[in-house]
CSV table of C-alpha atoms in Angstrom, one decimal:
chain,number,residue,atom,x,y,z
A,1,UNK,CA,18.6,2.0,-20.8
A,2,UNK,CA,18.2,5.0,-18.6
A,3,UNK,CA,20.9,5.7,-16.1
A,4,UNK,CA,19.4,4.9,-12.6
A,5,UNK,CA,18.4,8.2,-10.0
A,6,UNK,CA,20.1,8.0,-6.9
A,7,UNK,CA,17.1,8.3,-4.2
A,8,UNK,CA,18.5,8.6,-0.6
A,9,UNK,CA,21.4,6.4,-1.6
A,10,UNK,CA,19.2,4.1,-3.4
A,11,UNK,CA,18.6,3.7,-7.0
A,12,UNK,CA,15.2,4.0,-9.5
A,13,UNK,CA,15.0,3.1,-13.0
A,14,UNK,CA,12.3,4.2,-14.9
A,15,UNK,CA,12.2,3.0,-18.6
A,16,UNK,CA,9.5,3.1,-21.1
A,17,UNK,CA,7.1,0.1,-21.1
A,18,UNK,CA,8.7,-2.6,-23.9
A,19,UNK,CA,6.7,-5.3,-26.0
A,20,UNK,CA,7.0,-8.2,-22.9
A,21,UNK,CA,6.3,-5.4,-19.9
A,22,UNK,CA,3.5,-4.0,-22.0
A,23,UNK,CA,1.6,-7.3,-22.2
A,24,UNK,CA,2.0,-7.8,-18.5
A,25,UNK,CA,1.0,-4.3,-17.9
A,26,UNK,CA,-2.1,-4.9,-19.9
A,27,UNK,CA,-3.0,-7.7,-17.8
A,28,UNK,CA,-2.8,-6.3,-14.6
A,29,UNK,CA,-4.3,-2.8,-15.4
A,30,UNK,CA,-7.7,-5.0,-16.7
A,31,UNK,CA,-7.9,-6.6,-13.1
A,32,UNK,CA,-7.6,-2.8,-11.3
A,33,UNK,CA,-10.8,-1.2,-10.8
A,34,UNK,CA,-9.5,2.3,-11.7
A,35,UNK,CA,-8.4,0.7,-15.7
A,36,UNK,CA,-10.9,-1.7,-16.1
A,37,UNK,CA,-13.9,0.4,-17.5
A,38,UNK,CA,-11.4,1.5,-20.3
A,39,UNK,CA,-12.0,0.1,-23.8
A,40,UNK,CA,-8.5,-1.2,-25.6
A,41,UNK,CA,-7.8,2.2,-27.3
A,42,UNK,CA,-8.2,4.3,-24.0
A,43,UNK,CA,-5.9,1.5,-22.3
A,44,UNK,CA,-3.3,1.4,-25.1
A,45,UNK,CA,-3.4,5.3,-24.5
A,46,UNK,CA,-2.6,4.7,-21.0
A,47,UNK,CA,0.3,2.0,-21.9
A,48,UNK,CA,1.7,4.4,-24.2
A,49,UNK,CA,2.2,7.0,-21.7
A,50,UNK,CA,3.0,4.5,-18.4
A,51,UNK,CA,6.8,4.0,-17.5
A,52,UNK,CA,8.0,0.8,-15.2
A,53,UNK,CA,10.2,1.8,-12.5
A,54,UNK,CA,12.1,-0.6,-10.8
A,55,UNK,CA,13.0,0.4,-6.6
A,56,UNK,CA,16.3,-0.8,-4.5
A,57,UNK,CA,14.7,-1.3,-0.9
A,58,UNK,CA,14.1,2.1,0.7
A,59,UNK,CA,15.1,4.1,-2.8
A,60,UNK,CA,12.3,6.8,-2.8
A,61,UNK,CA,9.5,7.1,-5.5
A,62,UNK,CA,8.4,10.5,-4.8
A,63,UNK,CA,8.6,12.7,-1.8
A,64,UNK,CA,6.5,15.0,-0.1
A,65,UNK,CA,5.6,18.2,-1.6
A,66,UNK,CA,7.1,16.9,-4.8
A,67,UNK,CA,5.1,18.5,-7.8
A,68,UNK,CA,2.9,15.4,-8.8
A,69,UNK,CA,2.9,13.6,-12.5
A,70,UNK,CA,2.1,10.1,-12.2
A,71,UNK,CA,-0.1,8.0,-10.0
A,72,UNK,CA,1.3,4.7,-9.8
A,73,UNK,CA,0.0,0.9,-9.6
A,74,UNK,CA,2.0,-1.6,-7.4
A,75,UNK,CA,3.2,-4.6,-9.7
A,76,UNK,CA,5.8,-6.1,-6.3
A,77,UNK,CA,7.0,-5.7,-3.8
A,78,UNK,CA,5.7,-3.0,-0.7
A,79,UNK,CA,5.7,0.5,-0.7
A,80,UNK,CA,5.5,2.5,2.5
A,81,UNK,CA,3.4,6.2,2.1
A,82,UNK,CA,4.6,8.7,5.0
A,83,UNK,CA,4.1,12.4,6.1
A,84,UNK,CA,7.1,14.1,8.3
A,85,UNK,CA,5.1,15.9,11.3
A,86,UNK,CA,6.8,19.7,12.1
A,87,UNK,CA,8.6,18.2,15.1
A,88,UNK,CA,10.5,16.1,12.3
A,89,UNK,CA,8.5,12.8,13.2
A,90,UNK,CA,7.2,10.2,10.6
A,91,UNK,CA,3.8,9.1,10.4
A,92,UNK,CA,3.0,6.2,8.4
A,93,UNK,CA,0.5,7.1,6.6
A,94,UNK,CA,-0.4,3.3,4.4
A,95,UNK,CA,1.7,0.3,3.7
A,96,UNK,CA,0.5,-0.8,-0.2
A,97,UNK,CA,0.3,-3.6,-1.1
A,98,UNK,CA,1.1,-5.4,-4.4
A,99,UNK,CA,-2.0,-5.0,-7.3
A,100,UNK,CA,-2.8,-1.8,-6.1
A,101,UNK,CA,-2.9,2.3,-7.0
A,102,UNK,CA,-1.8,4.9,-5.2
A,103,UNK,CA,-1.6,8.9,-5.2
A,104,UNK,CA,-4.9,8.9,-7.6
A,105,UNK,CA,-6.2,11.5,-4.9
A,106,UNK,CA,-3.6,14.4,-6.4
A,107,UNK,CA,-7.0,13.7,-9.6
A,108,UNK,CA,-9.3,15.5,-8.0
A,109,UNK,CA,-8.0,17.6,-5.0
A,110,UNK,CA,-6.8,20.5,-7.2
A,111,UNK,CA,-3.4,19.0,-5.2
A,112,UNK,CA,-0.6,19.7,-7.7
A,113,UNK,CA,2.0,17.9,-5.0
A,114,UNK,CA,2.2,14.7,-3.7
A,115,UNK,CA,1.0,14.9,0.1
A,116,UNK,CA,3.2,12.0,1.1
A,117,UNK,CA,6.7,10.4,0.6
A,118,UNK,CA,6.7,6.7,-1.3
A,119,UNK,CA,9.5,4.8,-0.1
A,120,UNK,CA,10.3,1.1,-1.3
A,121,UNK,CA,10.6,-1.2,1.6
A,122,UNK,CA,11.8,-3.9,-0.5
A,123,UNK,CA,13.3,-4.3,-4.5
A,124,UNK,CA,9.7,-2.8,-5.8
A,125,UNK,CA,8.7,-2.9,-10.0
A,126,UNK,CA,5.5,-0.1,-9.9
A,127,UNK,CA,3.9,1.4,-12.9
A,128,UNK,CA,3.8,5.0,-13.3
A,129,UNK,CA,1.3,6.4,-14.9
A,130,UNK,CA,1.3,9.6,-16.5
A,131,UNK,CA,-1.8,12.5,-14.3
A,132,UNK,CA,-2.7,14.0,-17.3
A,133,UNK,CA,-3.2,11.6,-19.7
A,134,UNK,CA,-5.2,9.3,-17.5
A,135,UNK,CA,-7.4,12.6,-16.1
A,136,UNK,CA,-8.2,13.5,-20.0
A,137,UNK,CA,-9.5,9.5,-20.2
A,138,UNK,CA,-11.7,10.3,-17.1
A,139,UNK,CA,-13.5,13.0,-18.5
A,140,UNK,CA,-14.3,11.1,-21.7
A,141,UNK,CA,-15.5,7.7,-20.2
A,142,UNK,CA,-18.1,8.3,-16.6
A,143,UNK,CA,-17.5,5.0,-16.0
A,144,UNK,CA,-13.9,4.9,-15.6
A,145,UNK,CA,-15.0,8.4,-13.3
A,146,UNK,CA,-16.9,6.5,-11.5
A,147,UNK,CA,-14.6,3.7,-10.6
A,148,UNK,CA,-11.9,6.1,-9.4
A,149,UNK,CA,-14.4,7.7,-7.2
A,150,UNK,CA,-15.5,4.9,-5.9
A,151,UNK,CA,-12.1,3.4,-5.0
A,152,UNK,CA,-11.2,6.6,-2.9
A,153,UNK,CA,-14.4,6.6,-1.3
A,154,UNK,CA,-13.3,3.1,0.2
A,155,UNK,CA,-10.0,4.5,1.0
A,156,UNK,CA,-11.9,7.1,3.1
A,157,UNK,CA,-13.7,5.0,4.9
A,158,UNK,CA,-10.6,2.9,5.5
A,159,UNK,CA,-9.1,5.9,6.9
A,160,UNK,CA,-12.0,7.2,9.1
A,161,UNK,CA,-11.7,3.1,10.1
A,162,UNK,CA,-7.9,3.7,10.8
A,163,UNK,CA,-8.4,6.6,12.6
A,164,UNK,CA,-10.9,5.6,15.2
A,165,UNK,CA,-8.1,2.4,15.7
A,166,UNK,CA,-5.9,4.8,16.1
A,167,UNK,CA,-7.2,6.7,19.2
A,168,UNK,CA,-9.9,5.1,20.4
A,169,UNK,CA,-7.8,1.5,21.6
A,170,UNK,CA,-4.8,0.3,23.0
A,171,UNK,CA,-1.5,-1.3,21.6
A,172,UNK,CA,-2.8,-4.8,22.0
A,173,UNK,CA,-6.0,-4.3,19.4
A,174,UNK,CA,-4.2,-2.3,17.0
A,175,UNK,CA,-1.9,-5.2,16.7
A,176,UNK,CA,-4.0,-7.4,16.7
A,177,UNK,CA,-6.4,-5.8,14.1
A,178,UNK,CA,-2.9,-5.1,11.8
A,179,UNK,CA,-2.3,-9.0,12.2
A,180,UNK,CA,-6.0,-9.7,11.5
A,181,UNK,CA,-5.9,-7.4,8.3
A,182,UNK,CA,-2.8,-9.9,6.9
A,183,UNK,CA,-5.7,-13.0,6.8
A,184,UNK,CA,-8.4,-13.1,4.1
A,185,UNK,CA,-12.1,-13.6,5.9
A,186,UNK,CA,-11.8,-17.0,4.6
A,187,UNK,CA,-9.5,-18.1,6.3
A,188,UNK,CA,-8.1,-19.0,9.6
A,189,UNK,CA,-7.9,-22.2,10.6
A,190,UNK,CA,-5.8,-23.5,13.9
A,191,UNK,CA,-1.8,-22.3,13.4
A,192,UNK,CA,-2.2,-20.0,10.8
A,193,UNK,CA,1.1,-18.7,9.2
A,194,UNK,CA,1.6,-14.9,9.1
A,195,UNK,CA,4.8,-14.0,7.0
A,196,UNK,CA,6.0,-10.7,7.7
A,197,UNK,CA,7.3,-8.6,4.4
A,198,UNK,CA,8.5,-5.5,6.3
A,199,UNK,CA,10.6,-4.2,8.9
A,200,UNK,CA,8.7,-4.7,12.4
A,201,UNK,CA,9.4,-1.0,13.4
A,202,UNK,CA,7.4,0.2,10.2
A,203,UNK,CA,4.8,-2.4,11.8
A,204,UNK,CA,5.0,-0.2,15.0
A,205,UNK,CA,5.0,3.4,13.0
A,206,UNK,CA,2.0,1.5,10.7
A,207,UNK,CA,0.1,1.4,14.1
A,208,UNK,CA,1.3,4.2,15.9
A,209,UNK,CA,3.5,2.3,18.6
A,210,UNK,CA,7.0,2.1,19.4
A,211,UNK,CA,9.2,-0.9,18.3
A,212,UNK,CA,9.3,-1.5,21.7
A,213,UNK,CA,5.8,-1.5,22.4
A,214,UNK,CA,5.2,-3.7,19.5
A,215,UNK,CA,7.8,-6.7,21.0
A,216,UNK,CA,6.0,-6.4,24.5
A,217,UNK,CA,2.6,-6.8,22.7
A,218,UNK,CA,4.3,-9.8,20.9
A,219,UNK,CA,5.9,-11.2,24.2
A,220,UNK,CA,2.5,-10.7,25.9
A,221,UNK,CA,0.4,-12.6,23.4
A,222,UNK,CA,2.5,-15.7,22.8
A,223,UNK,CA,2.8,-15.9,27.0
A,224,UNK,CA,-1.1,-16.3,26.7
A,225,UNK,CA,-0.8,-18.9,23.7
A,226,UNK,CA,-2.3,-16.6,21.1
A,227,UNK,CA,0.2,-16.6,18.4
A,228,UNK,CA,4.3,-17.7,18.5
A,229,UNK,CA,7.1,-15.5,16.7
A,230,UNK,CA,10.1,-16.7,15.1
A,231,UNK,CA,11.7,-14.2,13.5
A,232,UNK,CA,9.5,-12.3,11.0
A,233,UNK,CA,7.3,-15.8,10.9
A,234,UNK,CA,3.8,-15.3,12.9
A,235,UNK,CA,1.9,-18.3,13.7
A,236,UNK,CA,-1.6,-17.5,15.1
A,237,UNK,CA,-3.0,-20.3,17.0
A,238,UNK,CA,-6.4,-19.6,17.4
A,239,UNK,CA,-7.4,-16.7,14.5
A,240,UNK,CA,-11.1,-16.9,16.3
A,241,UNK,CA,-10.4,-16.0,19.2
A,242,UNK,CA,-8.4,-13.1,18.4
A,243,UNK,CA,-11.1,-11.6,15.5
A,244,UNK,CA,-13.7,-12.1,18.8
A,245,UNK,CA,-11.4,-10.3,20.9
A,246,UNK,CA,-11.6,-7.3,18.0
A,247,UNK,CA,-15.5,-7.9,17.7
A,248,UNK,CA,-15.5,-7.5,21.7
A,249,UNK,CA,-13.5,-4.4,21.5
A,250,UNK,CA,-14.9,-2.5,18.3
């Protein structure tokens, strides 16, 4: 077995995908948009070619401005996507989430670095697969082409959604809406559990607050019965009223 890569005091293991990890790889890469137009012998190309790294918390994947050669599918765990600002800030850019892809964009941008830093922000297994194998399937099947461009064109409009969040409302509705986004649409009945699986203060960075900011926003909600906090356990009281009070303020 490979020797694990220190990553800012962390370690990664990447190791080639064996008979029981390739079967669960096959699996999950048929219920991702951006694998499952392939036909099995594009897939097993894909397998062949698709290392499982395995992330301590906060061991780093890739970093900013690294020269790109995978994108990557979440299997577990969270990963936390980031961009250092000149004044030595970080911005956090997306938290993903397990099931899904990132870094495809570095396909069609002509990018050959990664534009962000991946960081684990707990023990993460991710699939990482290799940019030119899977960019020579693209231009053999349009609708795998298709289904890429389709998933960043959500991502887009997720962004434009983030950014108008962002700067156009205060601390209260971007916590609110981050809480919100935690809670399928159908669901939400009276004392709905929220489980929080990272750090509060990449909550706060996630939605551009302080940690501090984020507790008062906390303190100010459960004084007005919306929701309790214990811990990293959320408990929502009334999830109505608060997707009204996003519906009021959109």
């Amino acid at each position: 077995m490979p020797a694990p890569q220190r990553t800012g005091g962390r370690s990664m293991t990447r190791i080639p995908l064996h008979a029981e990890d390739r079967e669960r790889a096959r699996v999950t890469f048929r219920e991702n948009p951006l694998f499952s137009a392939l036909d099995d012998e594009q897939l097993e190309r894909v397998l062949d070619r698709t290392r499982l790294a395995r992330l301590d918390p906060e061991a780093q994947l890739f970093e900013q401005d690294q020269p790109a050669t995978d994108i990557y599918l979440l299997e577990s765990g969270r990963i936390k996507l980031s961009r250092i600002s000149p004044e030595g800030q970080e911005k956090v850019i997306h938290l993903v989430a397990p099931g899904n892809t990132f870094a495809e964009a570095v396909l069609f941008s002509g990018m050959a670095r990664y534009p962000v830093t991946a960081t684990a922000l707990n023990a993460c297994r991710v699939y990482c697969i290799d940019l030119q194998t899977y960019a020579g399937i693209l231009r053999e099947s349009i609708d795998a082409c298709f289904a890429v461009m389709a998933r960043l064109s959500r991502r887009l409009h997720e962004h434009v959604a983030e950014i108008d969040r962002l700067t156009l409302h205060n601390a209260t509705f971007r916590v609110i809406a981050y809480l919100l986004d935690q809670i399928p649409e159908d669901q939400g009945g009276p004392d709905t559990e929220i489980r929080l699986d990272i750090p509060k203060h990449v909550i706060a960075a996630r939605v551009s607050i302080t940690p501090e900011t984020l507790s008062r926003t906390f303190s100010r909600l459960q004084k007005q019965g919306w929701l309790s906090v214990q811990d990293n356990l959320i408990v929502v009281h009334d999830v109505d009223r608060l997707r009204q009070y996003i519906r009021e303020g959109a």
